[in-house]
Every structure is written in structure tokens, then in C-alpha cells.
Short mmCIF file of C-alpha atoms and ligand atoms in Angstrom, two decimals:
data_model
loop_
_atom_site.label_atom_id
_atom_site.label_comp_id
_atom_site.label_asym_id
_atom_site.label_seq_id
_atom_site.Cartn_x
_atom_site.Cartn_y
_atom_site.Cartn_z
CA MET C 938 21.22 -11.12 46.39
CA ARG C 939 24.16 -8.73 46.15
CA ASP C 940 26.52 -8.30 49.07
CA GLU C 941 25.82 -4.61 49.57
CA GLU C 942 22.06 -5.01 49.85
CA GLU C 943 20.71 -3.96 53.25
CA THR C 944 19.17 -6.90 55.07
CA VAL C 945 17.39 -4.65 57.61
CA ALA C 946 15.22 -1.79 56.44
CA ALA C 947 12.58 0.58 57.81
CA PHE C 948 9.36 1.45 56.03
CA ASP C 949 6.83 3.84 57.58
CA GLY C 950 8.77 3.70 60.84
CA ARG C 951 8.55 -0.11 61.07
CA LEU C 952 11.43 -2.58 60.95
CA PHE C 953 11.70 -5.20 58.21
CA THR C 954 14.21 -7.85 57.14
CA LEU C 955 14.95 -8.72 53.53
CA ASN C 956 13.07 -11.98 53.12
CA SER C 957 15.58 -14.73 52.32
CA ALA C 958 12.67 -17.09 51.59
CA PRO C 959 10.44 -14.96 49.34
CA GLY C 960 6.81 -15.99 49.53
CA TRP C 961 7.22 -17.32 53.06
CA LYS C 962 6.12 -15.51 56.21
CA LEU C 963 5.24 -16.25 59.82
CA ASN C 964 1.55 -16.08 60.64
CA ARG C 965 0.04 -12.74 59.58
CA GLN C 966 3.31 -10.91 59.14
CA ARG C 967 3.21 -7.80 56.96
CA ILE C 968 5.15 -8.04 53.66
CA VAL C 969 6.45 -5.00 51.74
CA THR C 970 7.95 -5.11 48.27
CA SER C 971 10.49 -2.42 47.40
CA GLY C 972 12.89 -2.27 44.47
CA GLY C 973 11.72 -5.73 43.41
CA ARG C 974 12.69 -7.19 46.77
CA GLU C 975 10.46 -8.62 49.45
CA TYR C 976 10.74 -7.52 53.08
CA ARG C 977 9.14 -9.17 56.11
CA GLU C 978 8.04 -7.08 59.11
CA TRP C 979 10.20 -7.54 62.21
CA ASP C 980 7.90 -6.83 65.13
CA PRO C 981 9.63 -5.50 68.30
CA HIS C 982 6.77 -6.87 70.37
CA ARG C 983 7.59 -10.40 69.16
CA SER C 984 11.36 -10.25 68.88
CA LYS C 985 13.69 -8.88 71.54
CA LEU C 986 16.43 -8.26 68.98
CA ALA C 987 14.00 -6.04 67.06
CA ALA C 988 13.03 -4.42 70.39
CA PHE C 989 16.72 -3.73 71.03
CA LEU C 990 17.01 -1.89 67.70
CA ALA C 991 13.67 -0.12 68.14
CA THR C 992 14.82 1.12 71.57
CA GLY C 993 17.94 2.66 70.04
CA GLY C 994 20.40 -0.23 70.30
CA SER C 995 23.10 0.35 67.71
CA PHE C 996 25.32 -2.69 68.31
CA PHE C 997 24.69 -4.81 65.23
CA PRO C 998 27.66 -7.07 64.46
CA PHE C 999 25.89 -9.22 61.86
CA SER C 1000 26.95 -9.62 58.26
CA ARG C 1001 25.51 -11.77 55.48
CA GLN C 1002 28.15 -14.39 56.34
CA SER C 1003 27.85 -14.36 60.14
CA ASN C 1004 28.13 -17.65 61.98
CA VAL C 1005 25.61 -17.22 64.79
CA LEU C 1006 25.09 -19.36 67.86
CA TYR C 1007 21.50 -18.78 68.94
CA LEU C 1008 20.59 -20.15 72.38
CA GLY C 1009 16.88 -20.46 73.15
CA ALA C 1010 15.54 -20.28 69.61
CA SER C 1011 12.03 -21.40 70.59
CA ALA C 1012 9.87 -21.81 67.46
CA GLY C 1013 12.22 -19.67 65.38
CA THR C 1014 10.57 -16.25 65.23
CA THR C 1015 13.68 -14.13 65.86
CA ALA C 1016 15.95 -16.82 64.42
CA SER C 1017 14.14 -16.55 61.07
CA HIS C 1018 14.97 -12.83 60.96
CA VAL C 1019 18.59 -13.55 61.90
CA ALA C 1020 18.57 -16.02 58.99
CA ASP C 1021 17.36 -13.18 56.72
CA ILE C 1022 20.27 -11.07 57.98
CA ALA C 1023 22.93 -13.80 57.60
CA PRO C 1024 21.66 -15.93 54.70
CA ALA C 1025 25.15 -16.84 53.54
CA GLY C 1026 26.31 -17.80 57.03
CA ARG C 1027 25.04 -20.22 59.65
CA VAL C 1028 22.48 -19.75 62.40
CA CYS C 1029 22.79 -22.66 64.83
CA CYS C 1030 19.60 -22.71 66.86
CA ILE C 1031 19.75 -24.49 70.21
CA GLU C 1032 16.40 -25.28 71.80
CA ILE C 1033 15.58 -27.57 74.72
CA SER C 1034 11.82 -27.93 74.31
CA PHE C 1035 10.81 -30.69 71.90
CA SER C 1036 7.53 -29.02 70.89
CA SER C 1037 9.31 -25.73 70.10
CA TYR C 1038 12.04 -27.66 68.27
CA VAL C 1039 9.45 -29.31 66.00
CA ARG C 1040 8.16 -25.86 64.96
CA LEU C 1041 11.73 -24.55 64.70
CA ARG C 1042 12.55 -27.35 62.25
CA GLU C 1043 9.66 -26.31 60.01
CA VAL C 1044 11.00 -22.74 59.89
CA ALA C 1045 14.52 -24.06 59.21
CA GLU C 1046 13.23 -26.05 56.23
CA ARG C 1047 12.63 -22.70 54.51
CA HIS C 1048 15.96 -21.20 55.63
CA PRO C 1049 18.98 -23.26 54.52
CA CYS C 1050 21.37 -21.35 56.83
CA MET C 1051 19.38 -22.35 59.95
CA ILE C 1052 20.52 -25.45 61.80
CA PRO C 1053 18.02 -26.54 64.46
CA VAL C 1054 19.50 -28.47 67.37
CA LEU C 1055 17.55 -30.09 70.19
CA ALA C 1056 19.91 -29.58 73.13
CA ASP C 1057 20.46 -28.02 76.53
CA ALA C 1058 22.32 -24.70 76.26
CA SER C 1059 24.01 -25.39 79.59
CA LYS C 1060 25.94 -28.25 77.92
CA PRO C 1061 27.89 -26.62 75.06
CA GLY C 1062 30.14 -29.66 74.71
CA GLU C 1063 27.13 -31.60 73.39
CA TYR C 1064 26.54 -29.32 70.38
CA ALA C 1065 30.03 -27.86 69.83
CA ALA C 1066 30.79 -30.16 66.89
CA ILE C 1067 27.65 -28.98 65.04
CA VAL C 1068 28.18 -25.31 65.84
CA GLY C 1069 31.81 -25.05 64.71
CA GLU C 1070 33.33 -21.60 65.16
CA PRO C 1071 30.60 -19.01 65.76
CA ASP C 1072 31.39 -15.30 65.75
CA VAL C 1073 28.12 -13.98 67.21
CA LEU C 1074 26.27 -15.32 70.27
CA TYR C 1075 22.64 -14.42 70.85
CA GLN C 1076 21.02 -15.88 73.97
CA ASP C 1077 17.39 -15.57 74.97
CA ILE C 1078 16.55 -18.21 77.54
CA ALA C 1079 14.36 -17.21 80.43
CA GLN C 1080 16.12 -19.21 83.12
CA ARG C 1081 17.29 -18.39 86.63
CA ASN C 1082 20.88 -19.33 85.67
CA SER C 1083 20.87 -17.67 82.25
CA VAL C 1084 23.97 -15.55 83.01
CA GLU C 1085 25.92 -18.66 84.00
CA ILE C 1086 24.79 -20.50 80.84
CA PHE C 1087 25.83 -17.50 78.75
CA LEU C 1088 29.30 -17.34 80.34
CA LYS C 1089 29.76 -21.09 79.91
CA ASN C 1090 29.13 -20.77 76.17
CA VAL C 1091 31.35 -17.70 75.76
CA LEU C 1092 34.22 -19.52 77.45
CA HIS C 1093 33.59 -22.67 75.40
CA PHE C 1094 33.45 -21.03 71.94
CA ARG C 1095 36.67 -19.00 71.80
CA SER C 1096 35.92 -17.85 68.24
CA LEU C 1097 33.08 -15.62 69.54
CA ARG C 1098 33.55 -11.88 69.06
CA SER C 1099 30.10 -10.34 69.57
CA LEU C 1100 27.65 -11.19 72.32
CA PHE C 1101 24.01 -10.53 73.13
CA LEU C 1102 22.40 -11.66 76.36
CA VAL C 1103 18.67 -11.13 76.88
CA VAL C 1104 17.90 -10.82 80.59
CA LYS C 1105 14.43 -11.49 81.90
CA ALA C 1106 14.50 -10.00 85.39
CA ARG C 1107 11.63 -12.01 86.82
CA SER C 1108 13.22 -15.34 85.81
CA ILE C 1109 16.38 -14.47 87.72
CA ASP C 1110 14.93 -12.83 90.83
CA SER C 1111 11.34 -11.66 91.18
CA ALA C 1112 11.94 -10.25 94.68
CA VAL C 1113 14.11 -7.28 93.65
CA SER C 1114 13.65 -4.51 91.11
CA PRO C 1115 14.42 -5.38 87.47
CA ARG C 1116 17.00 -2.58 87.35
CA LEU C 1117 18.99 -4.24 90.11
CA VAL C 1118 18.78 -7.63 88.38
CA PHE C 1119 19.98 -6.10 85.10
CA ALA C 1120 22.86 -4.31 86.86
CA GLU C 1121 23.95 -7.48 88.65
CA ALA C 1122 23.82 -9.51 85.42
CA LYS C 1123 25.92 -6.87 83.67
CA ARG C 1124 28.40 -6.77 86.56
CA LYS C 1125 28.82 -10.57 86.39
CA VAL C 1126 29.38 -10.50 82.62
CA ASP C 1127 31.91 -7.66 82.84
CA LYS C 1128 33.83 -9.32 85.66
CA ALA C 1129 33.91 -12.81 84.15
CA LEU C 1130 34.87 -11.67 80.65
CA GLY C 1131 36.94 -8.59 81.47
CA VAL C 1132 34.76 -6.39 79.25
CA ARG C 1133 32.70 -3.24 79.58
CA SER C 1134 29.37 -4.35 78.19
CA GLY C 1135 26.53 -2.13 77.08
CA MET C 1136 22.91 -2.53 78.07
CA VAL C 1137 19.55 -1.49 76.64
CA ASP C 1138 16.37 -1.78 78.69
CA ILE C 1139 13.72 -3.05 76.27
CA SER C 1140 10.87 -3.00 78.79
CA ALA C 1141 8.84 -0.68 76.54
CA PHE C 1142 8.32 -3.71 74.28
CA GLU C 1143 8.97 -6.67 76.60
CA LYS C 1144 8.21 -6.08 80.27
CA ASP C 1145 11.19 -6.34 82.64
CA HIS C 1146 13.70 -7.34 79.94
CA ALA C 1147 17.08 -5.90 79.01
CA VAL C 1148 19.69 -6.77 76.41
CA ILE C 1149 23.35 -6.81 77.46
CA TYR C 1150 25.87 -6.69 74.62
CA ALA C 1151 29.63 -6.88 74.44
CA THR C 1152 32.63 -7.48 72.24
CA VAL C 1153 35.23 -10.05 73.26
CA GLY C 1154 38.62 -11.04 71.89
CA THR C 1155 39.30 -7.56 70.50
CA THR C 1156 40.44 -4.35 72.16
CA GLY C 1157 37.37 -2.21 71.40
CA GLU C 1158 34.38 -1.62 73.64
CA PRO C 1159 30.88 -2.18 72.26
N1 SAM M 1219 14.35 -16.27 71.23
C1 SAM M 1219 12.99 -16.65 70.93
C2 SAM M 1219 12.45 -15.67 69.91
O1 SAM M 1219 12.74 -14.46 70.01
O2 SAM M 1219 11.76 -16.09 68.97
C3 SAM M 1219 12.15 -16.74 72.17
C4 SAM M 1219 12.83 -17.56 73.24
S1 SAM M 1219 11.83 -17.99 74.65
C5 SAM M 1219 11.76 -16.52 75.54
C6 SAM M 1219 12.99 -18.92 75.59
C7 SAM M 1219 13.31 -20.27 75.00
O3 SAM M 1219 14.46 -20.81 75.66
C8 SAM M 1219 12.19 -21.29 75.19
O4 SAM M 1219 11.82 -21.81 73.94
C9 SAM M 1219 12.82 -22.36 76.07
O5 SAM M 1219 12.37 -23.67 75.79
C10 SAM M 1219 14.30 -22.20 75.75
N2 SAM M 1219 15.21 -22.69 76.80
C11 SAM M 1219 15.09 -22.58 78.13
N3 SAM M 1219 16.12 -23.19 78.75
C12 SAM M 1219 16.92 -23.67 77.78
C13 SAM M 1219 18.14 -24.41 77.79
N4 SAM M 1219 18.77 -24.75 78.94
N5 SAM M 1219 18.68 -24.77 76.61
C14 SAM M 1219 18.08 -24.44 75.44
N6 SAM M 1219 16.92 -23.76 75.38
C15 SAM M 1219 16.35 -23.38 76.53
#
């Protein structure tokens, strides 16, 4: 694969990633071949990062060499697409559920840049040695304290420059409107990190979810 090749593409209005494990796909995923290269459909109903892009999110700090810390990788659906996007980097996938981790490991067997780790994302000190110096953080854990877990990791890994936080409103507070939960999560992130984050409501694809994104350690805003 050449460096300048696009790892994300659109065909017929659908998103795809350049398959870094040609011949492999998840379940009944659609495959398209173009210019001799194989692309795997990236479904915004199954991946919140794809939903972010499909909703107009333009923050996309990944390169082929990105070192990504992925918190809440589950069975590896989105992580496999991140691996397509950063095949020459590292995608450290932290997952707490053993059954999801077992499936994640199977996906990682086909993606050399993926490193599956069975661990609790609220304890970054326990996986820091494996993760090294990540530049992108992507967190998707549907927990009441997900903002606190996110901040803990950002403050632990000082090499981080680009951040994504998926917020599931109902996991944080089901008694108030999702918009208020999103705004409060964003306020906490901005205050704790001294940033002005951006936010995209992806509820059209994933009910009551938003993605907060920010840049840290540089002077620019997202
Ligand atoms: N990001 C996945 C994707 O797009 O394919 C879906 C993630 S799912 C919504 C949330 C995952 O976070 C679950 O697999 C859950 O086990 C995991 N999780 C919840 N709390 C966690 C924690 N403290 N540490 C690590 N993983 C956690």
C-alpha cells in the first residue's frame, strides 16, 4: 500500500475503508473492489465513528501511522476499521468484558496493528506499558462515569493530541434530556482540559449519542 492511498472512501454514498486484510470481512459486510483494491463497508449504524463522519463530522486526525488508544473496543467492529485506517501504526484496544475480548482477539489476529488488551479503562496505569505513547484517543464506553474515565486517560497519556469521546446520554443520566447531558459532558471536558471541544450529535444513527472531539497539547482548536 502506498502512503498517499486514501484509507476511507465513499462509493454510491456509502462509507468504506481500504481493507488492510483483503479477503476478510465482518459478518455480511459489503465489499467493493476499485482500482485493484478492496474496500469494506463502514456502516454508520454499527460504528459511531462512521456515524460521526456520516453526520458531517470533519475532525479526522488519523494517519496510516497513528498510534491509537481505543477504550471500549467491544468485539472490534469499529476498531477493525481504525486498523484499516492506521495499518502502519498501532491500535491498542482496551476492553473489560472477557467474552467481547475473546471476539476482539479473533479480529486482531487478522490485523497486525491491533493489540487487544483485557483491562479496565478506569485504570490506565495497568495498560500504560503496553500502550506506549498514543497520539489519538477514541473512547466508546457506555458507563455513567465515562467522562471521568476519559479525563483520567487524557491526563495519564501526555502524548495524546487528538481526542474522541462518545457520549451515551442514557448511561450518564436518563432523567434529563440528552442535549443537557451532552452539554454537561462537553463543559466538563473543556474545563478539565482547557480546550474548546467540538460536538456532533449522532442520534440519527445511534439514539441519544453524541461525539465530543478536541485537540490537546497544541494551540489550535478542533
Ligand atoms: N466501540 C465499539 C464499536 O464501535 O465496535 C462498541 C463499544 S460498546 C458500546 C461499549 C464497550 O465498552 C463494551 O464492550 C463494554 O464491555 C466496554 N466497557 C465498559 N466499561 C469499560 C471499562 N471500564 N473498561 C473497558 N471497557 C469497558
